[in-house]
mmCIF file of C-alpha atoms in Angstrom:
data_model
loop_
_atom_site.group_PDB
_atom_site.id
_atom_site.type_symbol
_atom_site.label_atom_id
_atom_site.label_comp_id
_atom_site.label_asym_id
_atom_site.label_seq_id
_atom_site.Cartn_x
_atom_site.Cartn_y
_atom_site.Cartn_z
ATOM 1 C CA UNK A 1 -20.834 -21.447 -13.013
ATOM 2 C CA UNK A 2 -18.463 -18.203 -12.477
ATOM 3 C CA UNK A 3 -20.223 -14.876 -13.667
ATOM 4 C CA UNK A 4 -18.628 -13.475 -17.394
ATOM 5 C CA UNK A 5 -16.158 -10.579 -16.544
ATOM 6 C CA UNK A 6 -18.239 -8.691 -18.589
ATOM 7 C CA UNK A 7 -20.207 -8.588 -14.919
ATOM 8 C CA UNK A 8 -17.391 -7.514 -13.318
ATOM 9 C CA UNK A 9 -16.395 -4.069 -15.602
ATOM 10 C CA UNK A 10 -17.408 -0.802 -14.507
ATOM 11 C CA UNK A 11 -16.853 2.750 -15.281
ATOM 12 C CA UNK A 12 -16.967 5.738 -13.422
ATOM 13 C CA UNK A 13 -18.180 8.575 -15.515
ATOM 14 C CA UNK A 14 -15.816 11.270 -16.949
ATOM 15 C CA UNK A 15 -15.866 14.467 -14.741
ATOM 16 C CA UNK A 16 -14.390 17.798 -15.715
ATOM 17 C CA UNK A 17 -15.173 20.495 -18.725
ATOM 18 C CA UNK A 18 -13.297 17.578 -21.173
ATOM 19 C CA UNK A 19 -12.052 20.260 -23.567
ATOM 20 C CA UNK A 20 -9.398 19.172 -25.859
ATOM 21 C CA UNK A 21 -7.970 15.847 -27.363
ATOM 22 C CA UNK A 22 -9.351 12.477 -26.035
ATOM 23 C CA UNK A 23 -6.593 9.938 -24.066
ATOM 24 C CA UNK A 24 -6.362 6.411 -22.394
ATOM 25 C CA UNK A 25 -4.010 5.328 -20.544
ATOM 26 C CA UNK A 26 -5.021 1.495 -21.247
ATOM 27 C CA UNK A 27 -2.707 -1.404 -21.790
ATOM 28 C CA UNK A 28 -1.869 -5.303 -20.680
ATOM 29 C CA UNK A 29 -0.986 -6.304 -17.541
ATOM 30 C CA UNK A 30 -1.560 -5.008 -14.290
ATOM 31 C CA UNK A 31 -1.118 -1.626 -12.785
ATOM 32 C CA UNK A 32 2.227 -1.304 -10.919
ATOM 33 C CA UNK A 33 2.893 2.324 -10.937
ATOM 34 C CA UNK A 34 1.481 5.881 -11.132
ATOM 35 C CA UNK A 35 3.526 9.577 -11.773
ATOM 36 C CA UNK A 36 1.329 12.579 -11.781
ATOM 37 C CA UNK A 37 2.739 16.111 -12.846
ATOM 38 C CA UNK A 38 1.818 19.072 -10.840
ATOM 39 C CA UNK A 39 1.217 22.695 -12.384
ATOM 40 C CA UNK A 40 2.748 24.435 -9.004
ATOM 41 C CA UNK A 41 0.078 25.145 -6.764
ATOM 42 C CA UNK A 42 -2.436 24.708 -9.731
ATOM 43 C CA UNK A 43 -4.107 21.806 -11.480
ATOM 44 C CA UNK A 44 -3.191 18.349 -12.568
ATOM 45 C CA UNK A 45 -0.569 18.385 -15.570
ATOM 46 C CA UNK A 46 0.066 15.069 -17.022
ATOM 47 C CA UNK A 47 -0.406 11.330 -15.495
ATOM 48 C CA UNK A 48 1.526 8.296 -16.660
ATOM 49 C CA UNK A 49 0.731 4.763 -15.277
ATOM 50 C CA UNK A 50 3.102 1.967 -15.607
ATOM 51 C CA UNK A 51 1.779 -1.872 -16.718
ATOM 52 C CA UNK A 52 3.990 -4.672 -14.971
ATOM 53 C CA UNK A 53 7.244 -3.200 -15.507
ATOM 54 C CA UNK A 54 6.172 -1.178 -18.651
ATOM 55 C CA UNK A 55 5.511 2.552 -18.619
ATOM 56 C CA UNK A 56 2.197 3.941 -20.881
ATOM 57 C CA UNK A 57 2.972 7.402 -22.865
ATOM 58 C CA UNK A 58 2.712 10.399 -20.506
ATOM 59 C CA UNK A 59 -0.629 11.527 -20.734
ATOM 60 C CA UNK A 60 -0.410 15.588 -21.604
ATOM 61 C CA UNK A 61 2.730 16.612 -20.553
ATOM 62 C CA UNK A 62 6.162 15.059 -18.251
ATOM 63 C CA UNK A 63 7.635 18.033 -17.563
ATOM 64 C CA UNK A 64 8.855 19.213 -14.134
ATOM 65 C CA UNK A 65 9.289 16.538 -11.320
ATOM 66 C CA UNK A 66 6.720 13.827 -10.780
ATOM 67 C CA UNK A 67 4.828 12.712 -7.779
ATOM 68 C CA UNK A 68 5.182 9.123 -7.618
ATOM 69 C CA UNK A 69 3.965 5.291 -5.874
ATOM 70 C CA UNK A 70 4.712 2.039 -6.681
ATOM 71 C CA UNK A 71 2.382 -0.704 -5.815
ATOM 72 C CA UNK A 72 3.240 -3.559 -4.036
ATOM 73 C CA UNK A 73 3.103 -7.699 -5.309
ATOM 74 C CA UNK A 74 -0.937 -7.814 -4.932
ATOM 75 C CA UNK A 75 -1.684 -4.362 -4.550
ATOM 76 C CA UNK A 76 -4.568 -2.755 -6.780
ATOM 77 C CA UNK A 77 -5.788 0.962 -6.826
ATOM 78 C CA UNK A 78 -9.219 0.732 -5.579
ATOM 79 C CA UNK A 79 -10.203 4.135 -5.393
ATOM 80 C CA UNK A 80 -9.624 7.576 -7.296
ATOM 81 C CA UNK A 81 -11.241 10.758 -6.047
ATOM 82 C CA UNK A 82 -9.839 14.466 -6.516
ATOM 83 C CA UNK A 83 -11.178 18.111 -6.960
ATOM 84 C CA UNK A 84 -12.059 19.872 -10.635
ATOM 85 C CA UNK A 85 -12.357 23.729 -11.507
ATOM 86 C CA UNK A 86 -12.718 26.080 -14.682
ATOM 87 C CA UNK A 87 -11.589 23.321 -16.616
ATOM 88 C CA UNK A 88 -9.189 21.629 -15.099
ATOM 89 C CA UNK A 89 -8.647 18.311 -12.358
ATOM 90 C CA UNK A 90 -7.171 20.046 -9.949
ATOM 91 C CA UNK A 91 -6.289 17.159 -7.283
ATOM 92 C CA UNK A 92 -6.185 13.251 -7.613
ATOM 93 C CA UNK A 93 -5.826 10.664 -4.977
ATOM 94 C CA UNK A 94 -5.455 7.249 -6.103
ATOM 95 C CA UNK A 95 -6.309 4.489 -2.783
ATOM 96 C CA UNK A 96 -4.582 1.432 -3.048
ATOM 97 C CA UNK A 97 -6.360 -2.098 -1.843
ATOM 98 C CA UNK A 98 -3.760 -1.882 0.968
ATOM 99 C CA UNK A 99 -5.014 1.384 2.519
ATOM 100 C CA UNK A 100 -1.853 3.396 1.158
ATOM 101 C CA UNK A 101 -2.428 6.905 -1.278
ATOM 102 C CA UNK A 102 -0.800 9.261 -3.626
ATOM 103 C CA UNK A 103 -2.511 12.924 -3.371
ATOM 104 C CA UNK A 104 -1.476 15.527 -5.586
ATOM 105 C CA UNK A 105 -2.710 18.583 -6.695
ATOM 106 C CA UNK A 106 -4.794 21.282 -4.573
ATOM 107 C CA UNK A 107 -8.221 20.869 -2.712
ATOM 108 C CA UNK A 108 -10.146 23.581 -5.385
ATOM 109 C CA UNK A 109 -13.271 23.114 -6.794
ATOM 110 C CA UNK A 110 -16.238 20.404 -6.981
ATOM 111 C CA UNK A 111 -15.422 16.695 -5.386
ATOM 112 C CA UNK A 112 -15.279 13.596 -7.524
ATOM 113 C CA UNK A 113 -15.395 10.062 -5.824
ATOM 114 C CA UNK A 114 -14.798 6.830 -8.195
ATOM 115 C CA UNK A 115 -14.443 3.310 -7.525
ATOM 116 C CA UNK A 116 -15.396 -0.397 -8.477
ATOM 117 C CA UNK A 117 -19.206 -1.440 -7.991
ATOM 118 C CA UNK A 118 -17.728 -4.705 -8.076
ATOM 119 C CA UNK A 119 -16.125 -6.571 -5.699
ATOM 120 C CA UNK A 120 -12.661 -8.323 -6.458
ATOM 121 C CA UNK A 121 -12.488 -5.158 -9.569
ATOM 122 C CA UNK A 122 -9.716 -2.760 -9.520
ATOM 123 C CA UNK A 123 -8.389 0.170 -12.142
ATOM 124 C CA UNK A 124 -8.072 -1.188 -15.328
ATOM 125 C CA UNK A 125 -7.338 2.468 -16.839
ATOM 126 C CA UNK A 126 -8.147 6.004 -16.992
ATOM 127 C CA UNK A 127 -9.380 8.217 -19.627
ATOM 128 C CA UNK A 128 -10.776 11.759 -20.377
ATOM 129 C CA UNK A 129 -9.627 14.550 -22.062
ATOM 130 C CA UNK A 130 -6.391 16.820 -21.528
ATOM 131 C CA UNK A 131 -5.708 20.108 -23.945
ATOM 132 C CA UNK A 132 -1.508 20.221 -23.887
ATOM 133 C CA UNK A 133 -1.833 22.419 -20.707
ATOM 134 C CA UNK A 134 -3.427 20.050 -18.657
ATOM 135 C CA UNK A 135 -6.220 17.005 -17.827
ATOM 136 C CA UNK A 136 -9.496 18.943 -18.057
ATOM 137 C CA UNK A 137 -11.286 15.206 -17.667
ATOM 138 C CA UNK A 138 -10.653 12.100 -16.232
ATOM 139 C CA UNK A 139 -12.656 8.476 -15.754
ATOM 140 C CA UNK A 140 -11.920 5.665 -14.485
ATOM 141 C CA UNK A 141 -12.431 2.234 -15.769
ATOM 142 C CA UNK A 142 -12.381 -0.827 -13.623
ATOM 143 C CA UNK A 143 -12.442 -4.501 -13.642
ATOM 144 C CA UNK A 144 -11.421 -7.808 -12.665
ATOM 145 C CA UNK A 145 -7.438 -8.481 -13.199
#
């Protein structure tokens, strides 16, 4: 008898000052995509993730010119990690199931490593807080797709 997925959800806990109005980037389907927006040489601006061929809302701001990956056919994110300050995620790195990575952002502040404790699970979604400047949190939510 398989396990209920229930089993196979986990969440890393929210790190940052998470000032400001909550988001999610959740939605159906699988994650295909990722844009993050850049404050030059500061902290993390916005993040948008796209489902199948569908992107979510931007989450705090779009504006400027995005860093961006596109996952391959079977390709999950398996790992997010990054750097927070005085309120704000400064750098994010997602890790794909492949070994491939999109860094952005600058290496300031306290570490934050987040991933599956299940095997097989993979990002389901993100959420946290962001305050129209910026993302001052961010979790990550995982499970089996």
């Amino acid at each position: 008898m398989a396990a209920p997925l229930q089993d196979y959800y986990s969440y890393s806990m929210a790190v940052g000052d998470g000032s400001g109005t909550e988001y999610t980037t959740a939605s159906d389907g699988r994650i295909t995509g990722i844009r993050i927006w850049e404050n030059s040489n500061a902290y993390i601006r916005g993040i948008q993730l796209r489902y199948d061929a569908d992107w979510t809302t931007a989450v705090c701001t779009s504006n400027g010119n995005p860093m961006e990956m596109t996952l391959r056919n079977n390709e999950s994110i398996v790992q997010v990690s990054g750097k927070y300050y005085s309120g704000y995620i400064y750098e994010i790195m997602f890790v794909t199931s492949r070994g491939r990575s999109l860094k952005v952002g600058q290496p300031y502040g306290s570490s934050f490593n987040f991933y599956p404790t299940n095997v097989g699970s993979e990002l389901r979604f993100l959420s946290g807080r962001q305050n129209g400047n910026g993302i001052t949190s961010i979790g990550a939510h995982w499970a089996l797709y």
